[in-house]
XYZ file of C-alpha atoms in Angstrom:
429
model
C 11.755 -99.419 144.554
C 10.046 -96.348 146.039
C 9.332 -93.882 143.389
C 9.371 -90.301 145.125
C 7.985 -86.979 143.422
C 9.383 -83.673 144.012
C 6.414 -81.717 143.129
C 5.292 -78.260 141.733
C 4.694 -75.389 144.564
C 8.311 -75.301 145.637
C 10.026 -75.774 142.168
C 7.376 -73.048 140.863
C 8.183 -70.785 143.655
C 11.893 -71.342 142.400
C 10.831 -70.374 139.018
C 9.380 -67.049 140.348
C 12.443 -66.223 142.029
C 14.652 -67.096 139.033
C 12.844 -64.674 136.700
C 13.406 -61.967 139.639
C 17.130 -62.901 139.330
C 17.551 -65.165 142.363
C 18.853 -68.466 142.300
C 17.409 -71.927 142.992
C 18.917 -73.570 146.218
C 18.871 -77.068 147.337
C 16.329 -75.916 150.052
C 13.926 -74.653 147.608
C 13.413 -78.139 146.172
C 13.779 -80.019 148.995
C 10.651 -79.717 151.003
C 8.110 -80.632 148.187
C 7.810 -84.240 148.945
C 3.869 -85.624 148.286
C 2.448 -88.824 148.697
C 0.956 -90.991 146.029
C -1.451 -93.641 145.985
C -0.455 -96.407 143.361
C -2.917 -97.915 141.037
C -2.403 -100.858 139.005
C -3.078 -99.949 135.298
C -2.119 -103.086 133.668
C -3.705 -106.396 133.139
C -2.839 -109.699 131.137
C -3.791 -109.613 127.710
C -2.973 -112.030 124.701
C -0.832 -110.637 121.802
C 1.841 -111.937 119.373
C 5.294 -113.037 120.372
C 8.170 -115.930 120.272
C 8.244 -118.621 122.726
C 11.659 -119.720 123.670
C 11.677 -123.615 123.308
C 12.659 -125.985 126.111
C 16.850 -125.782 126.299
C 17.272 -122.719 124.135
C 17.784 -119.174 125.520
C 16.618 -117.580 121.992
C 13.825 -117.862 120.080
C 13.298 -119.582 116.994
C 12.205 -117.794 113.255
C 8.652 -119.014 112.088
C 7.368 -119.716 115.650
C 5.651 -116.517 116.469
C 2.095 -116.913 117.546
C -0.579 -115.798 120.018
C 0.164 -115.975 123.563
C -0.111 -114.214 126.775
C 1.642 -111.019 128.048
C 1.293 -111.864 131.641
C 4.708 -111.242 133.264
C 6.456 -108.258 134.075
C 6.494 -104.282 132.810
C 9.209 -102.186 132.723
C 10.675 -98.844 131.195
C 7.187 -96.956 131.461
C 6.283 -93.234 130.199
C 2.996 -91.539 130.284
C 1.546 -88.752 127.944
C -1.453 -86.444 128.624
C -3.778 -85.435 126.325
C -4.141 -81.824 126.083
C -6.975 -80.049 127.870
C -7.912 -83.257 129.638
C -7.631 -85.805 132.406
C -6.869 -88.459 129.896
C -3.750 -90.296 129.461
C -1.946 -92.858 127.486
C 0.911 -94.914 128.901
C 3.571 -97.259 127.369
C 6.020 -99.783 128.944
C 7.655 -103.059 127.876
C 5.496 -106.094 128.391
C 7.643 -109.400 128.639
C 5.986 -111.797 126.549
C 4.916 -115.249 128.080
C 4.027 -115.539 131.593
C 7.808 -115.146 132.564
C 10.649 -112.439 132.430
C 13.335 -114.527 131.856
C 14.395 -113.997 128.249
C 14.849 -110.840 126.248
C 11.352 -111.295 124.992
C 9.211 -108.328 124.953
C 7.168 -105.843 123.190
C 5.744 -102.191 123.809
C 2.286 -101.797 125.146
C 0.200 -99.404 125.982
C -2.309 -98.287 128.654
C -5.441 -96.312 128.549
C -6.188 -94.125 131.547
C -9.469 -92.132 130.878
C -10.224 -89.369 133.227
C -7.574 -90.457 135.543
C -9.005 -94.191 135.768
C -7.037 -97.203 134.020
C -9.357 -98.572 131.345
C -7.221 -101.326 129.356
C -3.745 -102.098 127.854
C -2.945 -103.867 124.583
C 0.308 -104.578 122.477
C 1.187 -101.777 119.993
C -0.149 -103.479 116.614
C 2.191 -103.409 113.575
C 5.418 -105.416 114.637
C 4.341 -108.790 115.794
C 3.336 -111.898 113.505
C -0.325 -111.612 114.819
C -1.262 -107.939 113.959
C 0.552 -108.361 110.761
C -0.707 -111.573 109.861
C 2.619 -112.973 108.751
C 6.031 -114.610 110.094
C 8.084 -112.824 107.605
C 10.958 -110.759 109.564
C 10.102 -108.066 109.193
C 7.291 -106.900 109.857
C 7.162 -109.389 112.399
C 10.104 -108.734 115.190
C 10.861 -110.640 118.187
C 10.981 -107.247 120.266
C 9.938 -103.575 120.502
C 11.232 -101.377 122.937
C 12.025 -97.887 124.678
C 8.808 -96.377 125.339
C 7.899 -92.641 124.653
C 4.547 -90.586 123.803
C 2.953 -87.549 123.257
C -0.102 -86.400 121.571
C -1.069 -83.444 119.194
C -3.695 -80.890 119.300
C -6.136 -83.134 117.639
C -6.096 -86.202 120.247
C -3.708 -88.395 118.306
C -0.743 -89.807 120.060
C 2.445 -90.647 118.670
C 5.262 -93.008 119.742
C 8.787 -93.582 118.185
C 9.466 -97.419 117.793
C 12.374 -99.304 117.865
C 11.562 -103.193 116.767
C 14.629 -105.311 116.809
C 15.117 -109.004 116.476
C 16.859 -110.817 119.851
C 18.841 -113.169 118.096
C 22.150 -113.072 120.096
C 23.453 -116.503 119.309
C 25.191 -117.927 116.029
C 22.828 -116.271 113.596
C 24.889 -114.669 111.294
C 22.943 -112.207 109.022
C 19.325 -110.882 109.807
C 17.453 -107.534 109.716
C 18.708 -106.055 113.278
C 16.527 -103.430 113.812
C 14.674 -99.901 112.267
C 13.059 -96.795 113.688
C 9.506 -96.393 113.150
C 6.911 -93.901 114.265
C 3.378 -95.196 115.417
C 0.105 -93.113 115.960
C -3.035 -93.749 117.550
C -6.298 -91.830 117.359
C -8.153 -93.758 120.117
C -5.644 -93.121 123.119
C -3.651 -96.035 122.229
C -6.223 -98.765 121.708
C -4.883 -99.300 117.989
C -1.925 -98.316 116.466
C -0.928 -97.320 112.699
C 2.597 -97.201 111.315
C 3.285 -93.637 110.391
C 5.614 -92.598 107.251
C 3.123 -94.687 105.341
C 4.793 -97.864 106.844
C 8.380 -96.939 106.012
C 10.933 -96.996 108.467
C 12.758 -93.747 109.504
C 15.795 -95.126 109.893
C 15.844 -97.982 107.346
C 16.453 -101.654 108.173
C 19.766 -103.118 107.930
C 20.696 -106.990 107.422
C 23.143 -107.254 110.034
C 23.718 -109.609 113.033
C 22.603 -108.276 116.455
C 26.034 -108.725 117.722
C 27.197 -106.176 115.298
C 28.748 -102.800 116.817
C 27.828 -100.920 113.533
C 24.769 -98.922 112.708
C 22.506 -100.002 115.900
C 19.607 -97.936 116.533
C 18.651 -97.329 119.850
C 17.290 -94.652 122.556
C 14.356 -93.082 120.753
C 12.141 -90.378 121.616
C 9.491 -88.004 120.391
C 7.907 -84.598 120.614
C 4.975 -82.948 119.164
C 4.204 -79.097 118.781
C 0.500 -78.855 120.498
C 0.513 -75.234 120.343
C -3.131 -73.870 118.802
C -2.536 -71.605 116.072
C 1.308 -72.016 115.648
C 2.763 -72.184 112.433
C 4.204 -75.543 113.494
C 1.190 -76.964 115.470
C 0.888 -81.088 115.185
C 4.539 -81.311 113.603
C 5.802 -84.301 114.946
C 9.563 -84.469 116.041
C 11.318 -88.041 115.951
C 14.704 -88.482 117.345
C 17.106 -91.313 118.108
C 20.919 -92.261 118.071
C 22.734 -94.673 115.671
C 25.564 -96.556 117.374
C 28.793 -97.197 115.186
C 30.667 -98.619 118.132
C 30.210 -98.730 121.641
C 29.445 -95.812 123.956
C 32.882 -95.324 125.420
C 33.491 -92.551 122.886
C 33.308 -94.315 119.526
C 30.918 -93.306 116.794
C 27.313 -92.504 117.979
C 25.092 -90.017 116.182
C 21.935 -88.041 117.184
C 19.241 -88.222 114.163
C 16.281 -86.457 113.625
C 13.079 -86.551 111.444
C 10.098 -84.155 111.157
C 6.553 -84.980 109.970
C 4.512 -81.819 108.975
C 1.518 -83.784 108.289
C 0.496 -85.481 111.553
C 2.554 -88.297 110.898
C 1.638 -89.379 107.268
C 4.970 -88.637 106.039
C 8.601 -87.654 107.603
C 11.443 -85.641 105.967
C 14.429 -87.615 105.499
C 16.321 -88.060 108.857
C 19.399 -85.896 109.559
C 22.148 -86.103 111.583
C 22.113 -83.025 114.029
C 25.028 -84.146 116.493
C 27.832 -82.149 114.787
C 31.135 -84.053 116.322
C 33.434 -80.504 116.117
C 31.016 -79.173 118.907
C 30.002 -82.306 120.820
C 32.469 -84.957 120.283
C 31.719 -88.086 118.444
C 29.864 -90.051 120.827
C 26.084 -88.977 121.328
C 23.048 -90.414 122.825
C 20.105 -90.036 125.302
C 18.469 -87.433 123.231
C 15.337 -85.745 124.295
C 13.336 -83.296 121.899
C 10.776 -80.639 123.541
C 8.855 -77.898 122.392
C 8.844 -74.652 124.548
C 5.683 -72.137 124.756
C 6.967 -70.058 121.753
C 7.225 -73.102 119.483
C 10.920 -73.703 119.326
C 12.253 -76.926 119.479
C 14.912 -77.992 121.617
C 17.069 -80.936 122.201
C 19.251 -82.388 124.888
C 21.624 -85.530 124.938
C 24.907 -86.666 126.696
C 28.218 -86.632 124.816
C 30.511 -89.725 125.928
C 34.223 -89.092 125.826
C 36.566 -91.764 125.070
C 37.568 -93.991 128.032
C 34.572 -93.592 129.842
C 35.426 -90.589 131.551
C 32.964 -87.947 132.925
C 30.259 -87.072 130.055
C 28.998 -83.747 129.355
C 25.145 -82.998 128.657
C 24.397 -80.560 125.696
C 21.278 -78.816 124.587
C 20.277 -76.877 121.370
C 17.475 -74.665 119.704
C 15.930 -74.755 116.700
C 13.488 -71.864 115.563
C 12.911 -73.056 112.094
C 11.102 -76.427 112.490
C 14.170 -78.707 112.707
C 15.520 -77.240 109.709
C 19.053 -75.943 111.538
C 20.128 -75.642 115.256
C 21.640 -72.889 117.251
C 25.257 -74.208 118.587
C 25.059 -77.001 120.906
C 25.583 -75.379 124.758
C 27.329 -77.494 127.440
C 25.057 -77.748 130.577
C 26.693 -79.874 132.968
C 29.384 -82.586 133.708
C 27.598 -85.732 134.542
C 29.479 -88.656 136.055
C 27.827 -91.981 134.868
C 28.647 -95.264 136.306
C 30.374 -97.608 134.104
C 29.449 -101.143 132.647
C 32.619 -102.476 134.281
C 31.100 -102.252 137.874
C 28.251 -104.654 136.290
C 25.407 -101.973 137.344
C 24.584 -100.314 140.729
C 26.341 -102.034 143.805
C 24.328 -104.406 145.848
C 21.565 -104.615 143.013
C 21.207 -107.063 139.868
C 20.058 -104.615 137.447
C 21.675 -102.041 134.921
C 21.499 -98.399 135.373
C 19.352 -96.649 132.629
C 19.290 -93.308 130.903
C 21.329 -90.730 132.733
C 18.961 -87.481 132.265
C 15.564 -86.182 131.499
C 14.818 -82.773 129.945
C 11.668 -80.857 129.110
C 10.669 -77.274 127.973
C 7.921 -74.956 129.752
C 4.529 -74.947 128.139
C 3.759 -71.601 129.434
C 7.124 -69.462 129.891
C 9.064 -69.449 126.265
C 12.828 -70.358 126.383
C 12.376 -71.820 130.176
C 14.134 -75.301 130.263
C 14.316 -77.736 132.860
C 17.183 -80.694 133.091
C 17.569 -83.235 135.847
C 20.030 -85.973 135.913
C 21.700 -88.929 138.070
C 25.441 -88.359 139.184
C 27.687 -90.932 140.639
C 30.171 -89.762 143.000
C 32.110 -93.411 142.820
C 30.100 -94.613 145.675
C 26.367 -93.628 145.377
C 24.253 -91.838 142.919
C 22.219 -88.324 143.488
C 19.780 -86.826 141.593
C 20.333 -83.201 140.336
C 18.431 -80.408 138.722
C 19.244 -77.249 136.750
C 17.380 -74.790 134.637
C 17.752 -71.995 131.988
C 15.500 -68.974 131.585
C 17.247 -67.755 128.336
C 16.504 -70.483 125.693
C 19.664 -72.708 127.076
C 22.060 -69.852 126.298
C 22.725 -70.060 130.331
C 22.235 -72.467 133.017
C 21.949 -72.301 136.844
C 24.520 -74.266 139.195
C 22.783 -77.683 139.725
C 21.364 -78.506 143.220
C 20.676 -81.952 144.797
C 17.152 -82.867 144.557
C 17.123 -85.899 146.933
C 17.045 -84.835 150.703
C 18.842 -88.113 152.063
C 21.744 -87.704 154.232
C 23.961 -90.341 153.480
C 26.509 -92.092 155.953
C 29.787 -93.478 155.081
C 28.618 -96.911 155.949
C 25.206 -96.666 154.479
C 25.320 -94.711 151.490
C 21.965 -94.711 149.158
C 21.083 -94.289 145.703
C 18.722 -91.967 143.720
C 18.450 -92.402 140.288
C 16.616 -92.563 136.706
C 15.139 -89.005 137.010
C 12.370 -87.739 134.891
C 11.176 -83.960 134.813
C 7.646 -82.666 133.778
C 6.590 -79.254 133.138
C 3.142 -78.206 133.379
C 1.079 -74.745 133.243
C 1.924 -71.843 134.978
C 5.633 -72.725 136.033
C 4.626 -76.360 137.652
C 7.525 -78.558 137.696
C 7.667 -82.167 139.069
C 11.021 -84.237 139.186
C 10.512 -87.827 140.092
C 13.088 -90.624 140.564
C 13.893 -94.328 142.114
C 14.924 -93.984 145.683
C 16.643 -97.154 147.550
C 15.993 -95.843 150.870
C 12.958 -97.768 151.154
C 13.975 -100.860 148.976
């Protein structure tokens, strides 16, 4: 797939127009394509994992050991250390030399001054780094990468460890939510909250539909001198049923001592406002230090979903009423994924707050029209109270016989109003 970026200058100009009262147009977004040079950031390394025995499709408890991470990576994320050109990346690394089975762990990349240096497994969730076969603290998988820095160079990641026993196993710890942090740009990781999970382990089957943690994210207040400087906000979803309008709640936990401890997690998605099934949560901090969260609400029977945004001005203690931003049409699992592909679709939206302009928020999302997907963009300049009519970001002209897809967008906001949207594009697949 071609990862195409729509960047900076035109979107920044559109933001200036917004301040003056003029709307962003599709043309303003469109003509901003730039060319990037791809650089390989990963190299094979050795870590802990579970080999899949011959003739089996699932791991066997007690067989974890050192082995190669020399296969595929997926679901990547990247964070910038404030005031530097140093980056920490994170992605899923498949264990062993194959990517056939559901065996992967999160790993991190050190990219110093823009140059890839090395990569490694996030420690604390496998038998090698924990020194035990006990499950937990050893898990068969960790997943869903995310990362953010504080002002002192510590990088944080909300972790989802789980056990991939999708067979006849009846009872075992299914998963939990943790936060890990690193003080050396991702080379070594330590579990936060004193090693205690933010969403506790439950002794249940991986096949169950109740209390399944997923779709976690993190944001850190890295505004020097702000009362909430270096406070860490971890958010995730807990599934009690499927995503087709059944019970899914968004949870939030806050650390005010740089990840050493976290307050008890609370549910922040009120069903009376946003419905009973909410996930794909993104927390973000604006230039004034306000915490925003965005997520998607899934109605019953898989009809069109709604993206909501809310604001907290008191360090995540309370939130304003959730504002519906836009309707998003999500491809259903009944189709088996995107047509003419062999992969599933991912998270519908991406959300970020401006680090320069208080109350300026940016949202991009994929929208399925029944035959193909487009990437759309909208923004707010009043703290999420009102939003512009969404515009299409991708500039392709589909034909009736040859539709293409643009999907899985990500939005980033830089200083002085710079905004970038990146997405996957099938035109050069």
